[in-house]
């Protein structure tokens, strides 16, 4: 990164508070592919001039995979740890690039004493766009076909279908919808802790089914809004030996449009 | 002896309704076997949801063909039941088409004509449903979990509805001919019976017509009583339970799972720096039953989940959108609901027999629902979204996973590894927490 990412601790040491806490998440911190999404999002925030911070080493897993697997102990251990730290920094507003972090902090942390305004990065970026702080020139994507894969934990779980689409529309590309989209969207196969295990026996893997559907729309780009969807769809595209179609997070597409 | 009809009618009615209320009481008792759950908040919103989803069928029309046919049958059913009032009064007091006197002739004609049109729509819908269900090879109707009783049940419902409507038309047709012959006073208008079936009865003698009319009338009435009592054994129970089921639906975001309070207490104590690790454990209440985590049997599920199971009509819309099921895994959300109901009924029979539940060595888990089914779920909420009456199969799956993980430590090995990683490194992968910000300095 060619600028410095500041932590909450550093802001606190300066006696200041950032506009928003970027909760990076495990995938965004450690997974090589997801790190690119993290960086792209940071570049946009930096370009717009948003004062943001991350928790850095003080961040813990949000607890989602443990919770969905049924381990309430491990979930609450993580949740209460994060809440304690975030409350100590008097965090008000959180943005995430991962719908799983977004969902759990927004919906399940309040019951444990963590009350914040939580936004998915597509919601945050849309807000910046509406406020005129973020301007998107989509020239690079003119004539391209993009299909968006709805993440379950953003869409069905929280009813947000429009924010990612409104951002994509700004790219001047042709947005094509898969047959199963929005509230009927098909899971990528990673949710519910499936990311961390082999699937149960069946005819095919879920991500293959989903990628097949996406590819049938003949897109140039499959857009995602979740690091796990991104991995699953990338694997799916590889499975079909397709070198033409790329899988990109909306943050990456916006950063590319701005040549960041 | 002239009152014999009325007496038989009255006895049939009392027995029919009596048995029906006995069944309802049993269902209510069984639902109470579940854990208490408070879903009495936001009443205005709940009434609205019930009006839209159960009464207004708003989610049914997401699949337009099935949805519209279903609305025919549903509206027909509701309005034809208004006629039940007339049947009961006529039956007890020996009157004939008593509503005509109340409504006045023109309004009554409108009423009977509407009924006729609706009954015809019901017949058409029921026939199409039968063909569609049995000969179209629609996947959700040909799946393994429907073999046997569930499949027969579905067909019986259609056959009974067809027979009831046919009795209704036979009754009206013979009545209409008798009215034409001025044997009966002319009341009502019968567009279908007069034009389609009526001509068939023209050659009948008066007595044969009276016999046919009475026969169809009795068949119709006894049929309704029978159908009402059949509900207890049938997936058709949804015609009643869809209403409370939507009223008590979960209003929280679909992605929000419950937080177990008992766990919070433990973890807060664990994290409290002032807690004395050597302190003696507080005196335990000897009567306190240690809380069980998650669900292995119906007693561990909440009452709304049990009502969900009774409300399910096995349409399979949930299963047809389930990513695990689509890709050939064993999980079928519909089967989760069917299994849950089967187990509730098994427990119910046990209670009927023994006066209270006597351990039968069986559980919902393993004896009905297999672990492989539970572990195939991606928690994507497609099943929850798809249900036309807001059943939540996912909540049951999650409760059962909680039991497997927290009571039995029986998660798949890879998930155990993932959970250990989270405990040790605060990340599902084996990375060092100190490396969390490495990305910020990489190119």
mmCIF file with all atom_site columns, C-alpha atoms in Angstrom, chain B residues 202-272:
data_model
loop_
_atom_site.group_PDB
_atom_site.id
_atom_site.type_symbol
_atom_site.label_atom_id
_atom_site.label_alt_id
_atom_site.label_comp_id
_atom_site.label_asym_id
_atom_site.label_entity_id
_atom_site.label_seq_id
_atom_site.pdbx_PDB_ins_code
_atom_site.Cartn_x
_atom_site.Cartn_y
_atom_site.Cartn_z
_atom_site.occupancy
_atom_site.B_iso_or_equiv
_atom_site.pdbx_formal_charge
_atom_site.auth_seq_id
_atom_site.auth_comp_id
_atom_site.auth_asym_id
_atom_site.auth_atom_id
_atom_site.pdbx_PDB_model_num
ATOM 1  C CA . UNK B 1 202 ? -84.295 -33.371 -16.825 1.00 0.00 ? 202 UNK B CA 1
ATOM 2  C CA . UNK B 1 203 ? -85.521 -36.930 -17.379 1.00 0.00 ? 203 UNK B CA 1
ATOM 3  C CA . UNK B 1 204 ? -85.487 -37.859 -13.682 1.00 0.00 ? 204 UNK B CA 1
ATOM 4  C CA . UNK B 1 205 ? -88.818 -38.249 -11.923 1.00 0.00 ? 205 UNK B CA 1
ATOM 5  C CA . UNK B 1 206 ? -89.624 -35.815 -9.132  1.00 0.00 ? 206 UNK B CA 1
ATOM 6  C CA . UNK B 1 207 ? -88.964 -38.450 -6.526  1.00 0.00 ? 207 UNK B CA 1
ATOM 7  C CA . UNK B 1 208 ? -85.647 -39.445 -8.051  1.00 0.00 ? 208 UNK B CA 1
ATOM 8  C CA . UNK B 1 209 ? -84.653 -35.771 -8.102  1.00 0.00 ? 209 UNK B CA 1
ATOM 9  C CA . UNK B 1 210 ? -85.631 -35.254 -4.494  1.00 0.00 ? 210 UNK B CA 1
ATOM 10 C CA . UNK B 1 211 ? -83.660 -38.340 -3.607  1.00 0.00 ? 211 UNK B CA 1
ATOM 11 C CA . UNK B 1 212 ? -80.643 -37.119 -5.595  1.00 0.00 ? 212 UNK B CA 1
ATOM 12 C CA . UNK B 1 213 ? -80.845 -33.652 -4.111  1.00 0.00 ? 213 UNK B CA 1
ATOM 13 C CA . UNK B 1 214 ? -81.056 -34.959 -0.554  1.00 0.00 ? 214 UNK B CA 1
ATOM 14 C CA . UNK B 1 215 ? -78.363 -37.546 -1.225  1.00 0.00 ? 215 UNK B CA 1
ATOM 15 C CA . UNK B 1 216 ? -75.956 -34.926 -2.536  1.00 0.00 ? 216 UNK B CA 1
ATOM 16 C CA . UNK B 1 217 ? -76.841 -32.587 0.307   1.00 0.00 ? 217 UNK B CA 1
ATOM 17 C CA . UNK B 1 218 ? -76.078 -35.266 2.889   1.00 0.00 ? 218 UNK B CA 1
ATOM 18 C CA . UNK B 1 219 ? -72.938 -36.333 1.056   1.00 0.00 ? 219 UNK B CA 1
ATOM 19 C CA . UNK B 1 220 ? -71.762 -32.743 0.977   1.00 0.00 ? 220 UNK B CA 1
ATOM 20 C CA . UNK B 1 221 ? -72.394 -32.241 4.672   1.00 0.00 ? 221 UNK B CA 1
ATOM 21 C CA . UNK B 1 222 ? -70.964 -35.555 5.847   1.00 0.00 ? 222 UNK B CA 1
ATOM 22 C CA . UNK B 1 223 ? -68.057 -34.973 3.460   1.00 0.00 ? 223 UNK B CA 1
ATOM 23 C CA . UNK B 1 224 ? -67.261 -31.657 5.089   1.00 0.00 ? 224 UNK B CA 1
ATOM 24 C CA . UNK B 1 225 ? -67.373 -33.261 8.543   1.00 0.00 ? 225 UNK B CA 1
ATOM 25 C CA . UNK B 1 226 ? -65.135 -36.053 7.332   1.00 0.00 ? 226 UNK B CA 1
ATOM 26 C CA . UNK B 1 227 ? -62.675 -33.684 5.680   1.00 0.00 ? 227 UNK B CA 1
ATOM 27 C CA . UNK B 1 228 ? -62.530 -31.554 8.805   1.00 0.00 ? 228 UNK B CA 1
ATOM 28 C CA . UNK B 1 229 ? -61.523 -34.584 10.831  1.00 0.00 ? 229 UNK B CA 1
ATOM 29 C CA . UNK B 1 230 ? -59.171 -35.813 8.158   1.00 0.00 ? 230 UNK B CA 1
ATOM 30 C CA . UNK B 1 231 ? -57.111 -32.650 8.667   1.00 0.00 ? 231 UNK B CA 1
ATOM 31 C CA . UNK B 1 232 ? -55.604 -34.041 11.832  1.00 0.00 ? 232 UNK B CA 1
ATOM 32 C CA . UNK B 1 233 ? -53.888 -36.787 9.868   1.00 0.00 ? 233 UNK B CA 1
ATOM 33 C CA . UNK B 1 234 ? -53.046 -34.658 6.885   1.00 0.00 ? 234 UNK B CA 1
ATOM 34 C CA . UNK B 1 235 ? -50.685 -32.039 5.614   1.00 0.00 ? 235 UNK B CA 1
ATOM 35 C CA . UNK B 1 236 ? -53.860 -30.156 4.811   1.00 0.00 ? 236 UNK B CA 1
ATOM 36 C CA . UNK B 1 237 ? -53.793 -28.829 8.357   1.00 0.00 ? 237 UNK B CA 1
ATOM 37 C CA . UNK B 1 238 ? -52.164 -25.764 6.844   1.00 0.00 ? 238 UNK B CA 1
ATOM 38 C CA . UNK B 1 239 ? -55.583 -24.363 5.963   1.00 0.00 ? 239 UNK B CA 1
ATOM 39 C CA . UNK B 1 240 ? -55.988 -23.634 9.661   1.00 0.00 ? 240 UNK B CA 1
ATOM 40 C CA . UNK B 1 241 ? -52.459 -23.260 10.964  1.00 0.00 ? 241 UNK B CA 1
ATOM 41 C CA . UNK B 1 242 ? -51.176 -21.007 8.198   1.00 0.00 ? 242 UNK B CA 1
ATOM 42 C CA . UNK B 1 243 ? -52.858 -18.160 10.050  1.00 0.00 ? 243 UNK B CA 1
ATOM 43 C CA . UNK B 1 244 ? -51.247 -18.450 13.485  1.00 0.00 ? 244 UNK B CA 1
ATOM 44 C CA . UNK B 1 245 ? -48.077 -19.616 11.777  1.00 0.00 ? 245 UNK B CA 1
ATOM 45 C CA . UNK B 1 246 ? -47.683 -16.369 9.880   1.00 0.00 ? 246 UNK B CA 1
ATOM 46 C CA . UNK B 1 247 ? -48.751 -14.320 12.876  1.00 0.00 ? 247 UNK B CA 1
ATOM 47 C CA . UNK B 1 248 ? -45.998 -15.841 15.027  1.00 0.00 ? 248 UNK B CA 1
ATOM 48 C CA . UNK B 1 249 ? -43.349 -15.650 12.305  1.00 0.00 ? 249 UNK B CA 1
ATOM 49 C CA . UNK B 1 250 ? -39.881 -14.343 13.042  1.00 0.00 ? 250 UNK B CA 1
ATOM 50 C CA . UNK B 1 251 ? -39.771 -10.600 12.361  1.00 0.00 ? 251 UNK B CA 1
ATOM 51 C CA . UNK B 1 252 ? -36.032 -10.208 12.820  1.00 0.00 ? 252 UNK B CA 1
ATOM 52 C CA . UNK B 1 253 ? -33.624 -10.124 9.872   1.00 0.00 ? 253 UNK B CA 1
ATOM 53 C CA . UNK B 1 254 ? -33.234 -13.604 8.439   1.00 0.00 ? 254 UNK B CA 1
ATOM 54 C CA . UNK B 1 255 ? -29.511 -13.557 9.082   1.00 0.00 ? 255 UNK B CA 1
ATOM 55 C CA . UNK B 1 256 ? -29.937 -12.962 12.793  1.00 0.00 ? 256 UNK B CA 1
ATOM 56 C CA . UNK B 1 257 ? -29.578 -16.090 14.867  1.00 0.00 ? 257 UNK B CA 1
ATOM 57 C CA . UNK B 1 258 ? -30.440 -16.230 18.540  1.00 0.00 ? 258 UNK B CA 1
ATOM 58 C CA . UNK B 1 259 ? -27.706 -15.662 21.114  1.00 0.00 ? 259 UNK B CA 1
ATOM 59 C CA . UNK B 1 260 ? -27.789 -18.238 23.894  1.00 0.00 ? 260 UNK B CA 1
ATOM 60 C CA . UNK B 1 261 ? -27.995 -16.334 27.184  1.00 0.00 ? 261 UNK B CA 1
ATOM 61 C CA . UNK B 1 262 ? -26.617 -19.150 29.280  1.00 0.00 ? 262 UNK B CA 1
ATOM 62 C CA . UNK B 1 263 ? -23.423 -19.028 27.237  1.00 0.00 ? 263 UNK B CA 1
ATOM 63 C CA . UNK B 1 264 ? -23.114 -15.267 27.623  1.00 0.00 ? 264 UNK B CA 1
ATOM 64 C CA . UNK B 1 265 ? -23.073 -15.612 31.393  1.00 0.00 ? 265 UNK B CA 1
ATOM 65 C CA . UNK B 1 266 ? -20.284 -18.186 31.267  1.00 0.00 ? 266 UNK B CA 1
ATOM 66 C CA . UNK B 1 267 ? -18.128 -16.220 28.857  1.00 0.00 ? 267 UNK B CA 1
ATOM 67 C CA . UNK B 1 268 ? -18.569 -12.941 30.707  1.00 0.00 ? 268 UNK B CA 1
ATOM 68 C CA . UNK B 1 269 ? -17.419 -14.656 33.852  1.00 0.00 ? 269 UNK B CA 1
ATOM 69 C CA . UNK B 1 270 ? -14.485 -16.135 31.963  1.00 0.00 ? 270 UNK B CA 1
ATOM 70 C CA . UNK B 1 271 ? -13.466 -12.759 30.616  1.00 0.00 ? 271 UNK B CA 1
ATOM 71 C CA . UNK B 1 272 ? -13.968 -10.850 33.863  1.00 0.00 ? 272 UNK B CA 1
#
